[in-house]
């Protein structure tokens, strides 16, 4: 490919070979380029044919040289021509110069501003027309006039055609840029007419709505999206056709993905609706987890003070009842004292459960093989079931390990199995657990039983804290704990009844643990040599490159290297700077840097909570699974 300067030289050389004079002025009325014939035709001095020459100065020169004949007020004439140039419109004209030469002047505006003008010497053509006029006395005056009009019209038509071709080229470029822009956006952009048929679409339909046919032009939007999804969107289409824009977030029935669609009225003469649809599944999952975290923080703030005060009251009650018991009261009073003490102790247990719900809790994602998990879970759950209750576990999974918190998963399923056992009662029945991957988006686990099902009140309030149908035997915190754990993971929970009994459905984000994480350059920061060495060996086994730092000061300098992809730091470091402060500093300096913390501090420690609010926190001692899950979780996200 020629160099840019070489290309400019070749272009100018080509322009100098054409027979017409040509000039291009920009929107500021400065000369951009002209050919040699332009200078020769008007006998212009060198400064007026150099790039940047002012259009008004060129006009002054031409007026002074008599190019336009006698001009009464040269300054006014030049000013009027300059104003015409600022509001430039396409034109074609023929004029006779002061030297007797006849030229045609054809001007066309440029899409970027400014204009190009071509000057053609038509003196010979005019001479031939005059000769034809004098030698064709036998032709009628009307025929000759008509011939001259046709000749001029043809020249004007040619100029118009050139202008239209240039306009067409500009529109094609705009359309190509628009098409490229719509294809680059991670959203499906489309237009439907007033009959609901697609007239435009980019190629992102299948990425937002998996399983749909990409060839949709001319099809009705309800046939493309399916009757159930179309029924959700139809009111918004009708509203947009009436001129009112709207936005709707919904779950696509076919793919189970969360979609946000914007409807914008088309103000054009034919009308219709522009539709922009974005897959917000991961955003919704993250938002659900964040909302649940905020709720838990608020609950922790409220309950911590209440728990302290109630613990003091229960302590006083137990102490007073103990003193009453020593007074030798009648047996009836002793029984009441014993019942009061039992109730107070039960209140203490309840406070512990409240603290476990509202207290700090972390999600520890690990690579988990669900087949092995269910094999280990089955005997654990069966041990809690009476002889008359059976348990079946069925899964329809790809076999690939998933990123899940095994402890939380076990707690949730065991809680649901125990609830199902209590619902079935002593009459005996069946509990069924089924797991499946849904549309490459969710891991769905259902727990069904053959009990009486949920009451109307339970269907409405079963996930609320302290709601229980077990009377004094239930704390009302079982399902709410499951709800809390699933929401923290970015999932959702539903309860319902079936003809056979109750049904609880858990949906967790489907993240595969065997996603190729790729090699990373990791800066490992820890002031304990043995721990740093053990962690380094694991990272190297996982295929990563490791750079080590013993202090925060060393880490600052190394983290500035552009090759560093990850920084993994202990929270407690030698010196005044903690790992949390170091990560905050590095995050501000390099936002794209991946950060994680490691610690042996308890989950309730303030430093650990500060770090966990922003970055992954791994608990010591570290395992290969912990570190592998850290990198694969980041890749899957």
Coordinates of C-alpha atoms in Angstrom, one line a residue:
X1 CA 0.0 0.0 0.0
X2 CA 1.5 3.5 -0.9
X3 CA 2.5 5.8 1.9
X4 CA -0.1 8.6 2.6
X5 CA 2.3 11.3 1.3
X6 CA 3.0 9.2 -1.9
X7 CA -0.8 8.7 -2.3
X8 CA -1.3 12.5 -2.2
X9 CA 1.4 13.1 -4.8
X10 CA -0.1 10.5 -7.1
X11 CA -3.6 12.0 -6.7
X12 CA -2.4 15.6 -7.5
X13 CA -0.5 14.3 -10.5
X14 CA -3.7 12.7 -11.8
X15 CA -5.7 15.8 -11.2
X16 CA -3.1 17.8 -13.2
X17 CA -3.7 15.6 -16.2
X18 CA -7.4 16.3 -16.6
X19 CA -8.5 19.0 -19.1
X20 CA -10.8 20.8 -16.7
X21 CA -9.8 23.2 -14.0
X22 CA -10.8 22.1 -10.5
X23 CA -10.7 23.5 -7.0
X24 CA -11.9 22.3 -3.6
X25 CA -12.6 24.7 -0.7
X26 CA -13.4 23.6 2.8
X27 CA -16.2 24.8 5.1
X28 CA -14.1 27.7 6.3
X29 CA -13.6 28.9 2.7
X30 CA -10.0 27.9 2.6
X31 CA -8.4 26.1 -0.4
X32 CA -7.8 22.4 0.2
X33 CA -6.5 21.4 -3.2
X34 CA -6.6 22.5 -6.8
X35 CA -5.0 21.3 -10.1
X36 CA -2.5 23.1 -12.3
X37 CA -5.1 24.0 -14.9
X38 CA -7.1 26.0 -12.3
X39 CA -4.1 28.3 -11.9
X40 CA -3.5 28.5 -15.6
X41 CA -7.1 29.2 -16.6
X42 CA -7.4 32.2 -14.2
X43 CA -3.7 33.2 -14.3
X44 CA -3.6 33.1 -10.5
X45 CA -0.4 33.9 -8.5
X46 CA 1.3 31.1 -6.5
X47 CA 0.0 32.2 -3.0
X48 CA -3.6 31.8 -4.2
X49 CA -3.2 28.1 -5.3
X50 CA -1.5 26.9 -2.1
X51 CA -3.6 25.0 0.5
X52 CA -5.1 27.4 2.9
X53 CA -5.5 30.3 0.5
X54 CA -8.6 32.4 1.3
X55 CA -11.5 32.3 -1.1
X56 CA -12.2 36.0 -0.6
X57 CA -8.7 36.9 -1.5
X58 CA -9.0 34.9 -4.7
X59 CA -12.2 36.7 -5.6
X60 CA -10.6 40.1 -5.0
X61 CA -7.8 39.1 -7.3
X62 CA -10.2 38.0 -10.0
X63 CA -12.4 41.1 -9.7
X64 CA -9.3 43.3 -10.0
X65 CA -8.0 41.4 -13.0
X66 CA -11.4 42.0 -14.8
X67 CA -12.5 38.4 -14.8
X68 CA -16.1 39.5 -14.2
X69 CA -16.0 42.6 -16.3
X70 CA -16.7 46.1 -15.0
X71 CA -17.9 46.0 -11.3
X72 CA -19.2 49.1 -9.8
X73 CA -18.7 48.2 -6.2
X74 CA -15.9 45.4 -6.0
X75 CA -16.1 45.1 -2.2
X76 CA -19.9 44.6 -2.2
X77 CA -19.6 42.1 -5.1
X78 CA -16.9 40.0 -3.3
X79 CA -18.9 40.1 0.0
X80 CA -22.1 38.9 -1.8
X81 CA -20.2 36.0 -3.4
X82 CA -18.6 35.0 -0.1
X83 CA -22.1 34.9 1.6
X84 CA -23.3 32.7 -1.3
X85 CA -20.4 30.4 -0.8
X86 CA -21.2 30.0 3.0
X87 CA -24.7 28.8 2.1
X88 CA -23.5 26.7 -0.8
X89 CA -26.0 24.9 -3.1
X90 CA -25.3 22.8 -6.2
X91 CA -25.3 24.8 -9.4
X92 CA -24.4 24.8 -13.1
X93 CA -23.9 27.8 -15.2
X94 CA -22.2 29.0 -18.4
X95 CA -20.5 32.4 -18.7
X96 CA -18.3 34.3 -21.1
X97 CA -15.1 35.6 -19.6
X98 CA -13.6 39.0 -20.2
X99 CA -11.0 37.4 -22.6
X100 CA -13.8 36.0 -24.8
X101 CA -13.5 32.4 -23.5
X102 CA -16.8 30.6 -22.6
X103 CA -16.6 28.3 -19.6
X104 CA -19.1 26.1 -17.7
X105 CA -19.0 26.2 -13.9
X106 CA -20.3 23.1 -12.1
X107 CA -20.3 23.2 -8.2
X108 CA -21.2 20.5 -5.8
X109 CA -21.2 20.5 -1.9
X110 CA -19.2 17.9 -0.1
X111 CA -20.7 15.7 2.8
X112 CA -17.8 16.9 5.1
X113 CA -18.5 20.6 4.4
X114 CA -17.0 22.8 1.7
X115 CA -17.4 22.3 -2.1
X116 CA -15.8 21.1 -5.3
X117 CA -16.0 23.2 -8.5
X118 CA -15.1 22.1 -12.0
X119 CA -14.5 24.7 -14.8
X120 CA -14.7 23.5 -18.4
X121 CA -13.7 25.4 -21.5
X122 CA -16.7 25.1 -23.8
X123 CA -15.6 27.9 -26.3
X124 CA -15.2 25.4 -29.1
X125 CA -18.7 23.9 -28.4
X126 CA -20.2 27.3 -28.5
X127 CA -18.4 28.1 -31.7
X128 CA -19.8 25.0 -33.3
X129 CA -23.2 25.9 -32.2
X130 CA -22.9 29.4 -33.7
X131 CA -21.5 27.9 -36.9
X132 CA -24.5 25.5 -37.0
X133 CA -26.8 28.4 -36.5
X134 CA -25.3 30.4 -39.4
X135 CA -25.1 27.4 -41.8
X136 CA -28.5 26.0 -41.2
X137 CA -30.8 28.7 -42.6
X138 CA -33.1 25.9 -43.7
X139 CA -33.8 25.0 -40.1
X140 CA -36.5 26.9 -38.4
X141 CA -35.6 29.3 -35.6
X142 CA -37.7 27.1 -33.3
X143 CA -35.7 24.0 -34.0
X144 CA -32.4 25.7 -33.4
X145 CA -33.6 27.2 -30.1
X146 CA -34.8 23.8 -29.1
X147 CA -31.4 22.2 -29.9
X148 CA -29.6 24.8 -27.9
X149 CA -31.9 24.3 -24.9
X150 CA -31.4 20.6 -25.1
X151 CA -27.7 20.9 -25.2
X152 CA -27.7 23.1 -22.1
X153 CA -30.2 20.8 -20.4
X154 CA -28.0 17.9 -21.0
X155 CA -25.1 19.6 -19.4
X156 CA -27.2 20.5 -16.4
X157 CA -28.6 17.0 -16.2
X158 CA -25.0 15.6 -16.2
X159 CA -24.1 17.9 -13.4
X160 CA -27.2 16.8 -11.4
X161 CA -26.4 13.1 -12.0
X162 CA -22.9 13.6 -10.6
X163 CA -24.4 15.3 -7.6
X164 CA -26.9 12.5 -7.0
X165 CA -24.1 9.9 -7.4
X166 CA -22.1 11.7 -4.7
X167 CA -25.1 11.9 -2.5
X168 CA -25.8 8.2 -3.0
X169 CA -22.2 7.4 -2.1
X170 CA -22.4 9.5 1.1
X171 CA -25.7 7.8 2.1
X172 CA -24.1 4.4 1.5
X173 CA -21.2 5.3 3.8
X174 CA -23.7 6.4 6.5
X175 CA -25.7 3.2 6.1
X176 CA -22.5 1.1 6.3
X177 CA -21.4 2.9 9.5
X178 CA -24.9 2.6 11.0
X179 CA -25.0 -1.1 10.2
X180 CA -21.5 -1.6 11.7
X181 CA -22.6 0.2 14.9
X182 CA -25.7 -1.9 15.3
X183 CA -23.7 -5.1 14.8
X184 CA -21.1 -4.1 17.4
X185 CA -23.7 -3.5 20.1
X186 CA -24.4 -6.4 22.5
X187 CA -28.1 -6.1 21.9
X188 CA -30.8 -7.1 19.4
X189 CA -31.9 -4.0 17.5
X190 CA -34.9 -4.2 15.2
X191 CA -37.8 -2.3 13.7
X192 CA -41.3 -3.6 13.2
X193 CA -44.0 -1.9 11.1
X194 CA -47.6 -1.1 12.2
X195 CA -48.6 -4.7 11.4
X196 CA -46.0 -6.1 13.7
X197 CA -43.7 -7.4 11.0
X198 CA -39.9 -7.0 11.1
X199 CA -38.5 -4.5 8.6
X200 CA -35.0 -4.3 10.0
X201 CA -32.8 -6.5 12.3
X202 CA -29.2 -6.7 13.2
X203 CA -27.6 -10.2 13.7
X204 CA -27.8 -10.4 17.5
X205 CA -31.2 -12.0 17.8
X206 CA -29.9 -15.5 18.6
X207 CA -27.4 -14.2 21.2
X208 CA -30.1 -12.4 23.1
X209 CA -33.0 -14.9 22.4
X210 CA -31.3 -18.4 22.1
X211 CA -33.0 -20.9 19.9
X212 CA -34.7 -18.4 17.6
X213 CA -34.3 -18.3 13.8
X214 CA -32.1 -15.4 12.7
X215 CA -33.9 -14.9 9.4
X216 CA -36.9 -12.8 10.6
X217 CA -37.4 -10.0 8.0
X218 CA -41.0 -9.9 7.0
X219 CA -42.1 -12.2 9.9
X220 CA -44.6 -11.3 12.6
X221 CA -42.8 -10.6 15.9
X222 CA -45.2 -12.9 17.8
X223 CA -44.1 -15.8 15.5
X224 CA -40.5 -15.0 16.0
X225 CA -40.5 -14.6 19.8
X226 CA -43.2 -17.1 20.6
X227 CA -46.8 -16.5 21.8
X228 CA -46.0 -16.2 25.5
X229 CA -43.2 -13.7 25.2
X230 CA -45.1 -11.8 22.5
X231 CA -48.1 -11.5 24.9
X232 CA -45.8 -9.9 27.5
X233 CA -44.5 -7.3 24.9
X234 CA -47.7 -6.6 23.0
X235 CA -49.1 -3.9 25.3
X236 CA -45.7 -2.0 25.0
X237 CA -45.8 -2.3 21.2
X238 CA -49.3 -0.9 21.1
X239 CA -48.2 2.0 23.4
X240 CA -45.2 2.7 21.2
X241 CA -47.4 2.8 18.1
X242 CA -49.5 5.4 19.8
X243 CA -46.3 7.5 20.3
X244 CA -45.3 6.6 23.9
X245 CA -41.9 5.0 24.5
X246 CA -41.5 2.4 27.3
X247 CA -39.1 -0.1 28.8
X248 CA -40.0 -3.6 30.1
X249 CA -37.8 -6.2 31.9
X250 CA -39.1 -9.8 31.8
X251 CA -38.1 -13.4 31.7
X252 CA -38.1 -14.9 28.2
X253 CA -40.2 -18.1 28.5
X254 CA -38.3 -20.2 26.0
X255 CA -34.7 -19.4 27.2
X256 CA -35.4 -18.5 30.8
X257 CA -33.1 -15.6 30.4
X258 CA -33.8 -12.1 31.8
X259 CA -34.3 -9.6 29.0
X260 CA -34.7 -5.8 29.1
X261 CA -36.5 -4.4 26.0
X262 CA -36.9 -0.7 25.1
X263 CA -39.7 0.4 22.7
X264 CA -39.2 3.7 20.8
X265 CA -41.9 5.1 18.4
X266 CA -40.8 5.6 14.7
X267 CA -41.8 9.2 13.9
X268 CA -41.4 8.6 10.2
X269 CA -44.3 8.7 7.7
X270 CA -44.8 4.9 7.7
X271 CA -44.6 4.6 11.5
X272 CA -43.7 1.5 13.4
X273 CA -41.6 0.7 16.5
X274 CA -37.8 0.5 17.1
X275 CA -37.0 -2.3 19.5
X276 CA -33.8 -2.8 21.5
X277 CA -33.5 -5.9 23.6
X278 CA -30.6 -6.7 26.0
X279 CA -29.7 -9.8 27.9
X280 CA -29.5 -8.7 31.6
X281 CA -29.5 -12.1 33.2
X282 CA -26.1 -11.8 34.8
X283 CA -26.9 -8.2 35.9
X284 CA -30.1 -9.4 37.5
X285 CA -28.3 -12.2 39.3
X286 CA -25.6 -9.8 40.6
X287 CA -28.3 -7.3 41.6
X288 CA -30.3 -9.9 43.5
X289 CA -27.1 -10.9 45.4
X290 CA -26.3 -7.3 46.2
X291 CA -29.8 -6.5 47.3
X292 CA -29.8 -9.5 49.6
X293 CA -26.4 -8.4 51.0
X294 CA -27.8 -4.9 51.8
X295 CA -30.9 -6.5 53.5
X296 CA -28.7 -8.7 55.6
X297 CA -26.5 -5.8 56.6
X298 CA -29.6 -3.8 57.7
X299 CA -31.0 -6.8 59.6
X300 CA -27.6 -7.3 61.3
X301 CA -27.6 -3.7 62.5
X302 CA -31.2 -4.0 63.8
X303 CA -30.8 -7.4 65.4
X304 CA -27.5 -6.9 67.0
X305 CA -28.7 -4.2 69.4
X306 CA -32.0 -6.1 70.0
X307 CA -30.2 -9.4 70.6
X308 CA -27.9 -7.8 73.2
X309 CA -30.9 -6.3 75.1
X310 CA -33.0 -9.4 74.9
X311 CA -30.0 -11.5 76.0
X312 CA -29.7 -9.3 79.1
X313 CA -33.5 -9.7 79.8
X314 CA -33.4 -13.5 79.4
X315 CA -30.4 -13.6 81.7
X316 CA -32.3 -11.6 84.4
X317 CA -35.4 -13.8 83.9
X318 CA -33.4 -17.0 84.3
X319 CA -31.7 -15.6 87.4
X320 CA -35.0 -14.6 89.0
X321 CA -36.6 -17.9 88.3
X322 CA -33.6 -19.7 89.8
X323 CA -33.9 -17.6 93.0
X324 CA -37.7 -18.4 93.1
X325 CA -37.0 -22.1 92.8
X326 CA -34.8 -22.0 95.9
X327 CA -37.6 -20.5 98.0
X328 CA -39.3 -23.9 98.4
X329 CA -42.6 -23.0 96.6
X330 CA -45.4 -25.5 96.1
X331 CA -45.0 -28.1 93.3
X332 CA -47.4 -26.2 91.0
X333 CA -45.2 -23.1 91.2
X334 CA -42.0 -25.2 90.6
X335 CA -43.6 -26.5 87.4
X336 CA -44.3 -22.9 86.3
X337 CA -40.8 -21.9 87.1
X338 CA -39.4 -24.8 85.1
X339 CA -41.6 -23.9 82.1
X340 CA -40.5 -20.2 82.3
X341 CA -36.8 -21.2 82.4
X342 CA -37.4 -23.5 79.4
X343 CA -39.1 -20.7 77.5
X344 CA -36.2 -18.3 78.3
X345 CA -33.6 -20.9 77.1
X346 CA -35.6 -21.4 73.9
X347 CA -35.5 -17.6 73.5
X348 CA -31.7 -17.8 73.7
X349 CA -31.6 -20.4 71.0
X350 CA -33.8 -18.3 68.8
X351 CA -31.5 -15.3 69.3
X352 CA -28.6 -17.5 68.1
X353 CA -30.5 -18.4 65.0
X354 CA -31.3 -14.8 64.3
X355 CA -27.6 -14.0 64.6
X356 CA -26.8 -16.8 62.2
X357 CA -29.2 -15.3 59.6
X358 CA -28.3 -11.6 59.9
X359 CA -24.6 -12.1 60.7
X360 CA -21.8 -12.0 58.1
X361 CA -21.9 -14.9 55.6
X362 CA -19.7 -15.5 52.6
X363 CA -20.1 -17.5 49.4
X364 CA -17.2 -19.9 48.9
X365 CA -17.4 -21.0 45.3
X366 CA -15.7 -24.3 44.5
X367 CA -15.5 -26.7 41.6
X368 CA -18.3 -29.2 42.5
X369 CA -19.2 -32.5 40.8
X370 CA -22.9 -32.7 41.6
X371 CA -23.0 -36.5 40.9
X372 CA -20.5 -37.0 43.8
X373 CA -22.2 -34.4 45.9
X374 CA -25.6 -36.1 45.6
X375 CA -24.0 -39.5 46.4
X376 CA -22.6 -38.1 49.6
X377 CA -25.7 -36.2 50.4
X378 CA -28.1 -39.1 50.1
X379 CA -27.0 -41.1 53.2
X380 CA -26.9 -37.8 55.2
X381 CA -30.5 -37.0 54.4
X382 CA -31.8 -40.6 54.8
X383 CA -30.4 -40.7 58.3
X384 CA -32.9 -37.9 59.3
X385 CA -35.9 -39.7 57.7
X386 CA -38.2 -42.2 59.4
X387 CA -38.7 -45.6 58.0
X388 CA -41.9 -44.7 56.2
X389 CA -40.4 -41.8 54.2
X390 CA -38.3 -42.6 51.1
X391 CA -35.9 -40.3 49.2
X392 CA -35.1 -40.3 45.5
X393 CA -32.5 -38.2 43.7
X394 CA -32.4 -37.8 40.0
X395 CA -30.3 -35.4 37.9
X396 CA -30.1 -34.5 34.2
X397 CA -26.7 -32.8 34.1
X398 CA -23.9 -32.6 31.5
X399 CA -21.3 -34.0 33.9
X400 CA -19.2 -30.8 33.9
X401 CA -18.2 -29.6 37.3
X402 CA -20.0 -26.4 38.5
X403 CA -19.0 -23.4 40.6
X404 CA -21.0 -23.7 43.7
X405 CA -20.7 -23.4 47.5
X406 CA -21.0 -27.1 48.7
X407 CA -21.6 -26.1 52.3
X408 CA -24.5 -23.8 51.5
X409 CA -25.9 -26.3 49.0
X410 CA -25.9 -29.0 51.6
X411 CA -27.5 -26.8 54.2
X412 CA -30.3 -25.7 51.8
X413 CA -31.2 -29.1 50.6
X414 CA -31.1 -30.7 54.0
X415 CA -33.3 -28.0 55.3
X416 CA -35.8 -28.6 52.5
X417 CA -35.7 -32.4 53.1
X418 CA -36.4 -31.9 56.8
X419 CA -39.3 -29.6 56.0
X420 CA -40.7 -32.1 53.5
X421 CA -40.4 -34.9 56.2
X422 CA -42.3 -32.8 58.7
X423 CA -45.0 -32.1 56.1
X424 CA -45.4 -35.8 55.3
X425 CA -45.7 -36.7 58.9
X426 CA -46.0 -40.3 60.3
X427 CA -48.2 -41.6 57.5
X428 CA -45.2 -42.1 55.2
X429 CA -44.5 -40.8 51.7
X430 CA -42.0 -39.8 49.1
X431 CA -39.4 -37.0 48.8
X432 CA -37.9 -36.4 45.4
X433 CA -34.9 -34.2 44.5
X434 CA -34.3 -33.5 40.8
X435 CA -31.6 -31.3 39.2
X436 CA -31.2 -30.1 35.7
X437 CA -29.4 -27.4 33.6
X438 CA -31.9 -25.0 32.1
X439 CA -31.1 -23.2 28.9
X440 CA -27.4 -22.9 29.7
X441 CA -28.4 -20.2 32.2
X442 CA -29.7 -21.8 35.5
X443 CA -29.0 -24.9 37.6
X444 CA -32.5 -25.8 38.7
X445 CA -33.1 -28.1 41.7
X446 CA -36.6 -29.1 42.8
X447 CA -37.6 -30.7 46.0
X448 CA -41.1 -32.3 45.9
X449 CA -43.0 -34.3 48.6
X450 CA -46.2 -36.2 48.8
X451 CA -47.5 -34.3 51.8
X452 CA -50.6 -32.1 52.0
X453 CA -48.9 -29.2 50.2
X454 CA -48.6 -25.6 51.3
X455 CA -51.5 -23.8 52.7
X456 CA -52.6 -20.5 51.2
X457 CA -51.0 -18.6 54.0
X458 CA -47.8 -20.6 53.6
X459 CA -47.7 -19.9 49.8
X460 CA -47.8 -16.2 50.6
X461 CA -45.5 -16.0 53.7
X462 CA -43.4 -19.2 53.9
X463 CA -40.2 -17.3 52.9
X464 CA -40.8 -14.6 55.6
X465 CA -38.7 -14.9 58.8
X466 CA -40.5 -16.4 61.8
X467 CA -43.5 -17.7 59.7
X468 CA -44.2 -21.3 60.8
X469 CA -47.0 -23.8 60.5
X470 CA -45.4 -26.1 63.1
X471 CA -46.6 -24.2 66.2
X472 CA -44.2 -24.1 69.1
X473 CA -41.9 -26.7 67.5
X474 CA -40.9 -24.4 64.6
X475 CA -38.7 -21.3 64.6
X476 CA -40.0 -20.1 61.3
X477 CA -36.4 -19.5 60.1
X478 CA -35.8 -22.6 58.0
X479 CA -37.1 -21.5 54.6
X480 CA -36.0 -17.9 55.2
X481 CA -32.4 -19.2 55.7
X482 CA -32.7 -21.1 52.4
X483 CA -34.1 -18.0 50.7
X484 CA -31.3 -15.9 52.1
X485 CA -28.6 -18.3 50.9
X486 CA -30.0 -18.6 47.4
X487 CA -30.4 -14.8 47.0
X488 CA -26.8 -14.3 48.1
X489 CA -25.7 -16.6 45.3
X490 CA -27.7 -14.5 42.8
X491 CA -30.4 -17.1 42.4
X492 CA -34.2 -17.4 43.1
X493 CA -36.6 -19.7 44.9
X494 CA -40.2 -20.5 44.3
X495 CA -42.7 -22.6 46.3
X496 CA -45.9 -24.1 44.8
X497 CA -48.3 -27.0 45.1
X498 CA -48.6 -30.0 42.8
X499 CA -51.4 -32.6 42.7
X500 CA -49.1 -34.8 44.8
X501 CA -47.9 -32.3 47.4
X502 CA -45.5 -29.4 47.9
X503 CA -42.8 -28.3 45.6
X504 CA -39.8 -26.0 46.2
X505 CA -37.7 -24.9 43.2
X506 CA -34.2 -23.4 43.5
X507 CA -32.5 -21.7 40.6
X508 CA -28.8 -20.9 40.8
X509 CA -26.6 -19.2 38.2
X510 CA -25.1 -21.9 36.0
X511 CA -21.3 -21.4 36.0
X512 CA -19.1 -24.2 34.7
X513 CA -15.9 -24.7 36.7
X514 CA -13.9 -26.1 33.8
X515 CA -13.9 -22.9 31.9
X516 CA -10.4 -22.3 30.6
X517 CA -9.0 -19.6 32.8
X518 CA -5.8 -19.0 30.8
X519 CA -2.4 -18.2 32.1
X520 CA -2.0 -15.1 34.3
X521 CA 0.8 -13.1 35.7
X522 CA 0.1 -13.1 39.5
X523 CA 1.6 -10.8 42.1
X524 CA 1.5 -12.7 45.4
X525 CA 1.8 -10.5 48.5
X526 CA 2.4 -12.2 51.9
X527 CA 4.9 -11.5 54.7
X528 CA 5.1 -15.2 55.8
X529 CA 7.6 -17.0 53.7
X530 CA 6.3 -20.5 54.2
X531 CA 2.7 -19.6 53.3
X532 CA 3.8 -17.5 50.3
X533 CA 5.9 -20.5 49.0
X534 CA 3.0 -22.9 49.4
X535 CA 0.6 -20.6 47.6
X536 CA 3.2 -19.9 44.9
X537 CA 3.5 -23.7 44.2
X538 CA -0.2 -24.1 43.8
X539 CA -0.5 -21.2 41.4
X540 CA 2.4 -22.5 39.3
X541 CA 0.7 -26.0 39.2
X542 CA -2.4 -24.2 37.9
X543 CA -0.3 -22.8 35.0
X544 CA 0.2 -19.2 36.2
X545 CA 3.3 -17.1 36.5
X546 CA 4.1 -15.7 39.9
X547 CA 5.9 -12.6 41.2
X548 CA 6.3 -12.4 44.9
X549 CA 6.3 -9.4 47.4
X550 CA 6.8 -9.5 51.1
X551 CA 5.5 -6.0 51.9
X552 CA 3.0 -3.6 50.6
X553 CA 5.8 -1.2 49.6
X554 CA 7.3 -3.9 47.4
X555 CA 3.9 -4.7 45.9
X556 CA 3.3 -1.1 44.9
X557 CA 6.3 -1.0 42.6
X558 CA 5.7 -4.5 41.1
X559 CA 1.9 -3.9 40.6
X560 CA 2.8 -1.0 38.2
X561 CA 4.3 -3.5 35.7
X562 CA 1.8 -3.8 32.8
X563 CA 2.4 -7.6 32.7
X564 CA 0.7 -8.1 36.1
X565 CA -2.8 -9.4 35.6
X566 CA -3.7 -10.4 39.2
X567 CA -2.8 -9.3 42.7
X568 CA -3.5 -11.7 45.6
X569 CA -2.6 -10.3 49.0
X570 CA -2.8 -11.4 52.6
X571 CA -5.0 -9.0 54.6
X572 CA -2.5 -8.8 57.5
X573 CA 0.8 -7.5 56.2
X574 CA 3.9 -6.4 58.1
X575 CA 3.9 -2.6 58.5
X576 CA 1.1 0.0 58.7
X577 CA -0.6 -0.8 55.3
X578 CA -3.1 -3.7 55.3
X579 CA -3.9 -5.8 52.3
X580 CA -7.3 -4.1 52.1
X581 CA -5.7 -0.7 51.9
X582 CA -3.2 -2.0 49.3
X583 CA -6.0 -3.4 47.1
X584 CA -7.9 -0.1 47.3
X585 CA -4.9 1.8 46.3
X586 CA -4.1 -0.5 43.3
X587 CA -7.8 -0.5 42.2
X588 CA -7.7 3.3 42.0
X589 CA -4.4 3.2 40.0
X590 CA -5.2 0.3 37.7
X591 CA -9.0 -0.3 37.5
X592 CA -8.6 -3.3 35.1
X593 CA -6.3 -5.2 37.6
X594 CA -7.9 -8.3 39.1
X595 CA -7.7 -8.3 43.0
X596 CA -8.2 -10.9 45.7
X597 CA -7.5 -11.3 49.4
X598 CA -6.5 -14.2 51.6
X599 CA -6.8 -14.3 55.4
X600 CA -7.1 -16.4 58.5
X601 CA -9.3 -13.8 60.2
X602 CA -12.8 -14.8 61.3
X603 CA -15.7 -13.9 59.0
X604 CA -17.0 -11.2 61.5
X605 CA -13.7 -9.3 61.6
X606 CA -14.0 -5.7 60.3
X607 CA -11.0 -5.9 58.0
X608 CA -12.4 -9.1 56.4
X609 CA -15.8 -7.6 56.0
X610 CA -14.3 -4.5 54.4
X611 CA -12.3 -6.6 51.9
X612 CA -15.2 -9.0 51.1
X613 CA -17.4 -6.0 50.2
X614 CA -15.2 -5.4 47.2
X615 CA -13.1 -8.4 46.3
X616 CA -13.0 -12.2 46.7
X617 CA -11.7 -13.3 50.1
X618 CA -10.2 -16.8 50.4
X619 CA -9.8 -18.4 53.8
X620 CA -6.5 -19.9 54.9
X621 CA -5.3 -22.6 54.6
X622 CA -5.6 -22.3 50.8
X623 CA -6.3 -25.3 48.6
X624 CA -5.8 -25.9 45.0
X625 CA -9.6 -26.0 44.6
X626 CA -9.9 -22.6 46.2
X627 CA -7.4 -20.9 43.9
X628 CA -8.7 -22.7 40.8
X629 CA -12.3 -21.6 41.5
X630 CA -11.0 -18.0 42.0
X631 CA -9.7 -17.9 38.4
X632 CA -12.4 -19.9 36.7
X633 CA -15.1 -17.8 38.4
X634 CA -13.6 -14.6 37.1
X635 CA -13.3 -16.2 33.6
X636 CA -17.0 -17.4 33.7
X637 CA -18.2 -14.0 34.7

